[in-house]
């Protein structure tokens, strides 16, 4: 057995009770869109406040701050299986696209190149790494923000179809009440 | 022959780890392209050593914009760096590489299962990347890569780092590692950052924070996560290597 790592010692951590509801605060930006899409896809119920800045959540005694922390928490708290692929190569692909979304799309850099590559990737598969993964709500959040700002190139039929598939994965009330405000 | 095979060539002679049949067939030797002054590259080296994965390393000189060269774009089409190859698979970016190696590796996972700890880990990683690394990159550029650092830039970077390092120091007062009793990817990210900071005029920021200093000392003596007789930080490039743009040629695991 390894001397370190999470197969070893277990420890008690703060945790929310059954009656505690998640409260999420964010702004009307790509980061918030990623978090809400992830929560929606994972079936996490929460109260949402979009008048804030950045992204943070509270859940009983637990709090999390920032895009990555919130996305991870929603994935872990969702129903059924996590969106993180178990196979190393799919995990690498998922994280590659999540990095690309932060590094380029959210900064408005290489947008045409990245989306052309994404369109090519989605030509023969429904989701970014094949199966639904965290890359889908995260990259979709970036693309939605670009679309809302009018910075998304047109003619990307595979990206548009994929965006529709991701949106179909989230509950109707989230789509109706929040998605139009984001990005 | 792609850029990996040009710059991080694998020695396929008999007895090479992973190629002579001792390990599972899926465990190929890894090839990394990165820069020795780049925190993300050092994180990939640390994870490989922690997880007992042999890896050859080659230079990608981002100071000369090699990430935009046609040779590099052929292996990482969007120019994301560092990049990793395992046999017929290639990926790029620190998040992809570290988690890929972690999943492939021989040790226990470095990613917490618990929701709160996993979330804390990612929070610390984001703080490292967004709040600490811009200042650390400046310090490395001015103090290690350059012969005569700009005092104004150095002071500004150190001032920006102080409050961030106070948060880290505080977290390490409560636990052995950043997210609790177990070593995680958050420690890898901060270990790479603090290692580079320690090579610069910002070393006093570590020396004056006892918890960070003790944690760093502990990591310099810690056996790898996979239990092999390896200290991961021993593979990191020295200040002279960084200045000479020299990557460690191979993360060699002999105790398998």
Coordinates of C-alpha atoms in Angstrom, one line a residue:
Chain A
X1 CA 0.0 0.0 0.0
X2 CA 1.2 3.5 -0.7
X3 CA 2.4 5.5 2.3
X4 CA 0.5 8.6 1.2
X5 CA -2.6 9.4 -0.8
X6 CA -6.3 8.8 -0.4
X7 CA -6.4 5.0 -0.2
X8 CA -4.8 5.4 3.2
X9 CA -5.9 7.4 6.3
X10 CA -9.5 8.4 6.6
X11 CA -10.4 11.5 8.4
X12 CA -13.5 13.3 9.6
X13 CA -14.4 16.5 7.7
X14 CA -17.2 19.0 8.0
X15 CA -20.3 17.8 6.2
X16 CA -23.8 19.2 5.5
X17 CA -26.8 17.6 7.1
X18 CA -29.7 16.1 5.1
X19 CA -31.8 19.3 5.7
X20 CA -29.2 21.7 4.5
X21 CA -29.7 23.1 1.0
X22 CA -26.9 24.3 -1.2
X23 CA -26.9 28.1 -1.7
X24 CA -24.9 29.2 -4.7
X25 CA -23.8 32.8 -5.5
X26 CA -22.4 34.0 -8.7
X27 CA -22.3 36.7 -11.3
X28 CA -23.7 36.7 -14.9
X29 CA -20.5 35.3 -16.4
X30 CA -19.0 32.2 -17.9
X31 CA -17.8 30.8 -14.5
X32 CA -21.3 31.0 -13.1
X33 CA -22.7 29.3 -16.2
X34 CA -20.3 26.4 -15.8
X35 CA -21.2 25.9 -12.2
X36 CA -25.0 26.1 -12.8
X37 CA -24.7 23.8 -15.8
X38 CA -22.7 21.3 -13.8
X39 CA -25.2 21.4 -11.0
X40 CA -28.1 21.0 -13.4
X41 CA -26.5 18.1 -15.2
X42 CA -25.8 16.3 -11.9
X43 CA -29.3 17.0 -10.6
X44 CA -28.2 19.1 -7.6
X45 CA -30.9 21.3 -6.2
X46 CA -29.9 24.7 -4.9
X47 CA -30.9 28.2 -4.2
X48 CA -29.2 30.6 -6.8
X49 CA -28.3 34.2 -6.3
X50 CA -26.8 35.9 -9.4
X51 CA -26.2 39.3 -8.0
X52 CA -22.7 38.4 -6.6
X53 CA -19.2 38.4 -7.9
X54 CA -17.2 35.3 -8.7
X55 CA -18.6 31.9 -7.7
X56 CA -19.1 30.4 -4.3
X57 CA -21.4 28.1 -2.4
X58 CA -22.4 27.2 1.1
X59 CA -23.9 24.0 2.2
X60 CA -24.5 23.8 6.0
X61 CA -21.0 24.2 7.5
X62 CA -19.3 23.6 4.2
X63 CA -18.3 26.4 1.8
X64 CA -16.4 26.4 -1.5
X65 CA -15.0 29.2 -3.6
X66 CA -14.0 29.4 -7.2
X67 CA -15.0 27.7 -10.4
X68 CA -13.1 24.4 -9.9
X69 CA -14.1 24.0 -6.3
X70 CA -17.8 24.6 -7.0
X71 CA -17.8 22.3 -10.1
X72 CA -16.1 19.5 -8.2
X73 CA -18.5 19.9 -5.2
X74 CA -21.6 19.8 -7.5
X75 CA -20.2 16.7 -9.3
X76 CA -19.6 14.9 -6.0
X77 CA -23.0 15.9 -4.6
X78 CA -25.0 14.9 -7.6
X79 CA -27.1 11.9 -8.1
X80 CA -25.8 8.7 -9.6
X81 CA -22.3 8.4 -11.1
X82 CA -19.8 11.2 -11.2
X83 CA -19.1 12.8 -14.5
X84 CA -15.4 12.3 -14.1
X85 CA -14.3 9.5 -16.4
X86 CA -12.6 6.5 -14.8
X87 CA -10.3 5.8 -17.7
X88 CA -7.0 7.8 -17.6
X89 CA -7.1 8.9 -21.3
X90 CA -10.7 10.1 -21.1
X91 CA -9.9 11.9 -17.9
X92 CA -6.9 13.5 -19.7
X93 CA -9.2 14.6 -22.6
X94 CA -11.8 16.0 -20.2
X95 CA -9.2 18.0 -18.3
X96 CA -7.6 19.2 -21.5
X97 CA -10.8 20.8 -22.7
X98 CA -11.5 22.2 -19.3
X99 CA -8.1 23.9 -19.3
X100 CA -8.7 25.1 -22.9
X101 CA -12.0 26.6 -21.8
X102 CA -10.3 28.6 -19.0
X103 CA -7.1 29.4 -20.8
X104 CA -8.5 30.5 -24.1
X105 CA -12.3 30.8 -24.4
X106 CA -12.9 32.7 -21.1
X107 CA -10.1 35.1 -22.0
X108 CA -11.4 35.6 -25.6
X109 CA -8.2 34.2 -27.0
X110 CA -7.9 31.7 -30.0
X111 CA -11.7 31.5 -30.0
X112 CA -12.0 30.6 -33.7
X113 CA -9.3 28.0 -33.5
X114 CA -10.6 26.4 -30.4
X115 CA -14.2 26.3 -31.5
X116 CA -13.2 24.9 -34.9
X117 CA -11.3 22.1 -33.2
X118 CA -14.3 21.5 -30.8
X119 CA -16.6 21.4 -33.9
X120 CA -14.3 18.8 -35.5
X121 CA -14.2 16.8 -32.2
X122 CA -17.9 16.7 -32.0
X123 CA -18.4 15.7 -35.6
X124 CA -18.5 12.0 -34.7
X125 CA -19.5 11.9 -31.1
X126 CA -22.3 13.4 -28.9
X127 CA -20.1 14.7 -26.2
X128 CA -16.6 16.1 -26.0
X129 CA -14.8 13.0 -24.8
X130 CA -17.4 10.6 -26.2
X131 CA -19.4 10.0 -23.0
X132 CA -20.9 12.9 -21.0
X133 CA -18.1 14.3 -18.7
X134 CA -17.4 17.5 -16.7
X135 CA -15.9 18.9 -19.9
X136 CA -19.4 19.3 -21.4
X137 CA -21.0 21.7 -18.9
X138 CA -17.7 23.5 -18.3
X139 CA -16.9 24.2 -22.0
X140 CA -20.6 24.8 -22.7
X141 CA -20.6 27.6 -20.0
X142 CA -17.7 29.3 -21.9
X143 CA -19.4 28.9 -25.3
X144 CA -22.7 30.3 -23.9
X145 CA -20.8 33.3 -22.6
X146 CA -19.2 33.9 -25.9
X147 CA -22.6 33.6 -27.7
X148 CA -24.2 36.1 -25.3
X149 CA -21.4 38.6 -25.9
X150 CA -21.7 38.1 -29.7
X151 CA -18.2 36.7 -29.9
X152 CA -19.0 33.2 -31.1
X153 CA -18.4 32.5 -34.8
X154 CA -21.3 31.1 -36.7
X155 CA -21.5 28.0 -38.8
X156 CA -20.4 25.6 -36.1
X157 CA -23.3 23.1 -36.6
X158 CA -21.7 20.3 -34.4
X159 CA -21.1 22.7 -31.5
X160 CA -24.6 24.1 -31.7
X161 CA -26.1 20.6 -31.7
X162 CA -23.9 19.6 -28.8
X163 CA -24.9 22.7 -26.8
X164 CA -28.5 21.7 -27.3
X165 CA -27.8 18.2 -26.0
X166 CA -26.0 19.6 -22.9
X167 CA -28.9 22.0 -22.2
X168 CA -31.4 19.1 -22.5
X169 CA -29.5 17.5 -19.6
X170 CA -30.5 20.2 -17.1
X171 CA -33.9 20.7 -15.5
X172 CA -36.5 22.9 -17.2
X173 CA -36.7 25.3 -14.3
X174 CA -32.9 26.0 -14.5
X175 CA -33.1 26.6 -18.2
X176 CA -36.1 28.8 -17.9
X177 CA -35.1 30.9 -14.9
X178 CA -31.3 31.2 -15.1
X179 CA -29.6 30.2 -18.4
X180 CA -30.9 33.3 -20.2
X181 CA -29.2 35.6 -17.7
X182 CA -25.8 33.9 -17.9
X183 CA -22.8 34.5 -20.0
Chain B
X1 CA 9.5 11.5 -35.8
X2 CA 7.4 13.9 -33.7
X3 CA 8.7 16.5 -31.3
X4 CA 8.4 14.1 -28.3
X5 CA 10.7 11.6 -30.0
X6 CA 13.1 14.4 -31.1
X7 CA 13.5 16.0 -27.6
X8 CA 12.3 13.4 -25.0
X9 CA 13.3 10.2 -26.7
X10 CA 12.7 6.9 -24.9
X11 CA 15.6 4.6 -24.5
X12 CA 14.2 1.3 -25.7
X13 CA 17.1 -0.8 -24.7
X14 CA 16.4 -4.0 -22.8
X15 CA 15.6 -3.5 -19.1
X16 CA 13.9 -0.1 -19.5
X17 CA 11.1 0.3 -17.1
X18 CA 7.8 -0.6 -18.6
X19 CA 9.2 -1.9 -21.8
X20 CA 10.7 -5.2 -20.8
X21 CA 7.5 -6.9 -19.6
X22 CA 7.8 -6.4 -15.8
X23 CA 4.9 -4.0 -15.7
X24 CA 1.4 -4.2 -17.1
X25 CA 1.4 -3.7 -20.9
X26 CA -0.7 -0.5 -20.5
X27 CA 2.1 1.2 -18.6
X28 CA 4.2 2.7 -21.2
X29 CA 7.0 5.2 -20.6
X30 CA 5.8 8.8 -20.6
X31 CA 7.3 11.6 -22.6
X32 CA 7.0 15.2 -21.5
X33 CA 7.7 18.5 -23.3
X34 CA 7.9 21.5 -21.0
X35 CA 10.2 24.2 -19.6
X36 CA 12.2 23.9 -16.4
X37 CA 11.1 27.4 -15.2
X38 CA 7.5 26.6 -15.7
X39 CA 5.5 25.7 -12.6
X40 CA 3.2 23.5 -14.6
X41 CA 6.1 21.4 -16.0
X42 CA 7.5 20.9 -12.5
X43 CA 4.1 19.7 -11.3
X44 CA 4.0 17.0 -14.0
X45 CA 7.5 15.9 -13.0
X46 CA 6.5 15.7 -9.3
X47 CA 3.3 13.7 -10.1
X48 CA 5.3 11.2 -12.3
X49 CA 7.8 10.6 -9.5
X50 CA 5.2 10.4 -6.8
X51 CA 3.2 7.8 -8.8
X52 CA 6.2 5.8 -9.9
X53 CA 5.9 6.5 -13.6
X54 CA 9.1 6.7 -15.6
X55 CA 9.1 9.8 -17.9
X56 CA 11.6 11.2 -20.3
X57 CA 11.6 15.0 -20.5
X58 CA 12.5 17.4 -23.3
X59 CA 12.6 21.2 -23.5
X60 CA 9.8 23.3 -25.0
X61 CA 11.3 26.8 -25.0
X62 CA 8.2 28.9 -24.4
X63 CA 10.5 31.9 -24.0
X64 CA 11.1 31.6 -27.7
X65 CA 7.4 30.9 -28.4
X66 CA 8.1 27.4 -29.4
X67 CA 4.5 26.5 -28.3
X68 CA 3.4 28.2 -31.6
X69 CA 5.9 26.4 -33.8
X70 CA 4.5 24.0 -36.4
X71 CA 6.3 21.1 -34.8
X72 CA 4.7 21.7 -31.5
X73 CA 1.2 22.4 -33.0
X74 CA 1.5 19.0 -34.6
X75 CA 1.4 17.4 -31.2
X76 CA -0.7 20.0 -29.3
X77 CA -2.9 21.6 -31.9
X78 CA -4.0 24.5 -29.8
X79 CA -0.5 25.2 -28.4
X80 CA -1.4 24.2 -24.9
X81 CA 1.8 23.4 -22.8
X82 CA 3.3 21.3 -21.3
X83 CA 2.4 18.3 -23.3
X84 CA 2.6 14.5 -22.6
X85 CA 2.7 11.5 -24.8
X86 CA 2.1 7.9 -23.8
X87 CA 2.5 5.6 -26.7
X88 CA -0.2 6.6 -29.2
X89 CA -1.9 9.0 -26.8
X90 CA -1.1 12.7 -26.4
X91 CA -2.6 15.3 -24.1
X92 CA -1.6 18.8 -22.9
X93 CA -2.1 21.2 -20.0
X94 CA -1.3 20.7 -16.3
X95 CA -4.7 19.5 -15.2
X96 CA -4.9 16.9 -18.0
X97 CA -1.3 15.7 -17.4
X98 CA -1.3 15.5 -13.6
X99 CA -4.6 13.7 -13.4
X100 CA -3.7 11.4 -16.3
X101 CA -0.5 10.3 -14.6
X102 CA -2.2 10.1 -11.2
X103 CA -4.8 7.7 -12.8
X104 CA -2.1 5.7 -14.6
X105 CA 0.3 5.6 -11.6
X106 CA 1.2 2.9 -9.2
X107 CA 0.3 4.6 -5.9
X108 CA -3.0 5.5 -4.3
X109 CA -4.8 8.3 -5.9
X110 CA -3.7 11.8 -4.9
X111 CA -7.3 13.1 -5.4
X112 CA -9.6 13.0 -2.4
X113 CA -12.8 11.0 -2.7
X114 CA -14.5 13.1 -0.1
X115 CA -16.5 16.0 -1.6
X116 CA -15.3 18.7 0.8
X117 CA -11.7 17.7 0.5
X118 CA -11.9 17.3 -3.3
X119 CA -13.4 20.8 -3.4
X120 CA -10.8 22.2 -1.1
X121 CA -8.1 20.7 -3.2
X122 CA -9.4 22.3 -6.3
X123 CA -9.8 25.6 -4.5
X124 CA -6.1 25.5 -3.5
X125 CA -5.0 24.6 -7.0
X126 CA -7.0 27.6 -8.4
X127 CA -5.4 29.9 -5.8
X128 CA -2.0 28.7 -6.8
X129 CA -2.6 29.2 -10.5
X130 CA -4.4 32.5 -10.4
X131 CA -3.0 34.3 -7.4
X132 CA 0.5 32.9 -6.7
X133 CA 2.0 31.9 -10.1
X134 CA 1.9 35.2 -11.9
X135 CA 4.1 36.7 -9.1
X136 CA 6.3 33.5 -8.9
X137 CA 6.8 33.6 -12.7
X138 CA 8.0 37.2 -12.4
X139 CA 10.4 36.3 -9.7
X140 CA 11.8 33.4 -11.6
X141 CA 12.2 35.5 -14.7
X142 CA 13.9 38.3 -12.8
X143 CA 16.0 36.3 -10.4
X144 CA 16.8 33.0 -12.1
X145 CA 16.5 33.4 -15.8
X146 CA 17.9 36.9 -15.9
X147 CA 21.4 38.1 -14.9
X148 CA 20.2 41.4 -13.5
X149 CA 16.7 41.4 -12.0
X150 CA 14.5 44.5 -12.0
X151 CA 14.3 45.4 -8.3
X152 CA 10.9 47.1 -8.8
X153 CA 9.3 44.1 -10.3
X154 CA 10.8 41.8 -7.6
X155 CA 9.4 44.0 -4.8
X156 CA 6.0 44.2 -6.5
X157 CA 5.8 40.4 -6.9
X158 CA 6.9 39.7 -3.3
X159 CA 4.3 42.2 -2.0
X160 CA 1.6 40.4 -4.1
X161 CA 2.6 37.0 -2.7
X162 CA 2.6 37.9 1.0
X163 CA -1.1 37.7 1.7
X164 CA -1.5 34.5 -0.4
X165 CA 1.3 32.7 1.4
X166 CA -0.3 33.8 4.7
X167 CA -3.4 31.8 3.7
X168 CA -1.2 28.7 2.9
X169 CA 0.7 29.1 6.1
X170 CA -2.5 29.2 8.1
X171 CA -3.9 26.1 6.4
X172 CA -0.7 24.2 7.1
X173 CA -1.0 25.1 10.8
X174 CA -4.0 22.9 11.1
X175 CA -3.0 19.9 9.0
X176 CA 0.0 18.0 7.7
X177 CA -1.0 18.8 4.2
X178 CA -3.1 21.4 2.5
X179 CA -6.4 19.5 2.5
X180 CA -5.9 17.3 5.6
X181 CA -3.8 14.4 6.7
X182 CA -3.2 13.1 3.2
X183 CA -0.9 14.4 0.5
X184 CA -3.0 15.6 -2.5
X185 CA -2.6 17.2 -5.9
X186 CA -3.0 20.6 -4.1
X187 CA 0.4 19.8 -2.4
X188 CA 1.9 19.0 -5.7
X189 CA 0.9 22.4 -7.2
X190 CA 2.1 24.4 -4.2
X191 CA 5.3 22.3 -3.9
X192 CA 6.3 23.3 -7.4
X193 CA 5.5 26.9 -6.7
X194 CA 7.3 27.0 -3.4
X195 CA 10.3 25.2 -4.9
X196 CA 10.6 27.9 -7.6
X197 CA 10.0 30.7 -5.1
X198 CA 12.8 29.2 -3.0
X199 CA 15.3 29.7 -5.9
X200 CA 14.6 33.4 -6.0
X201 CA 14.9 36.6 -3.9
X202 CA 11.5 35.7 -2.6
X203 CA 12.9 32.8 -0.5
X204 CA 12.6 34.9 2.6
X205 CA 8.8 34.7 2.2
X206 CA 9.1 31.0 2.9
X207 CA 11.7 31.3 5.6
X208 CA 9.5 33.7 7.5
X209 CA 6.5 31.3 7.4
X210 CA 7.3 28.4 9.7
X211 CA 4.4 26.1 8.6
X212 CA 5.3 26.4 4.9
X213 CA 9.0 25.9 5.7
X214 CA 8.3 22.8 7.8
X215 CA 6.0 21.4 5.1
X216 CA 8.6 22.0 2.4
X217 CA 11.2 20.3 4.6
X218 CA 8.9 17.3 5.1
X219 CA 8.3 17.0 1.3
X220 CA 12.1 17.0 0.7
X221 CA 12.3 13.8 2.8
X222 CA 9.0 12.2 1.9
X223 CA 9.1 8.9 0.1
X224 CA 7.0 8.8 -3.1
X225 CA 3.2 8.3 -2.9
X226 CA 3.6 4.8 -4.5
X227 CA 6.0 3.7 -1.7
X228 CA 9.1 3.4 -4.0
X229 CA 12.4 4.6 -2.7
X230 CA 12.1 7.9 -4.5
X231 CA 11.9 11.5 -3.3
X232 CA 9.9 13.4 -6.0
X233 CA 11.5 16.8 -5.4
X234 CA 15.0 15.4 -6.1
X235 CA 14.0 15.4 -9.8
X236 CA 13.4 19.1 -10.0
X237 CA 15.8 21.2 -12.0
X238 CA 18.4 23.4 -10.1
X239 CA 18.6 27.1 -10.6
X240 CA 21.6 26.5 -12.9
X241 CA 19.6 24.0 -15.0
X242 CA 16.8 26.5 -15.3
X243 CA 19.1 29.2 -16.4
X244 CA 20.7 26.9 -18.9
X245 CA 17.2 25.8 -20.1
X246 CA 18.0 22.2 -19.2
X247 CA 15.2 19.8 -18.4
X248 CA 15.9 16.7 -16.2
X249 CA 16.4 14.1 -18.9
X250 CA 14.5 11.3 -17.3
X251 CA 12.4 10.6 -14.2
X252 CA 13.9 7.2 -13.5
X253 CA 12.2 4.7 -11.3
X254 CA 14.6 1.9 -10.4
X255 CA 13.0 0.6 -7.3
X256 CA 10.1 -1.3 -9.0

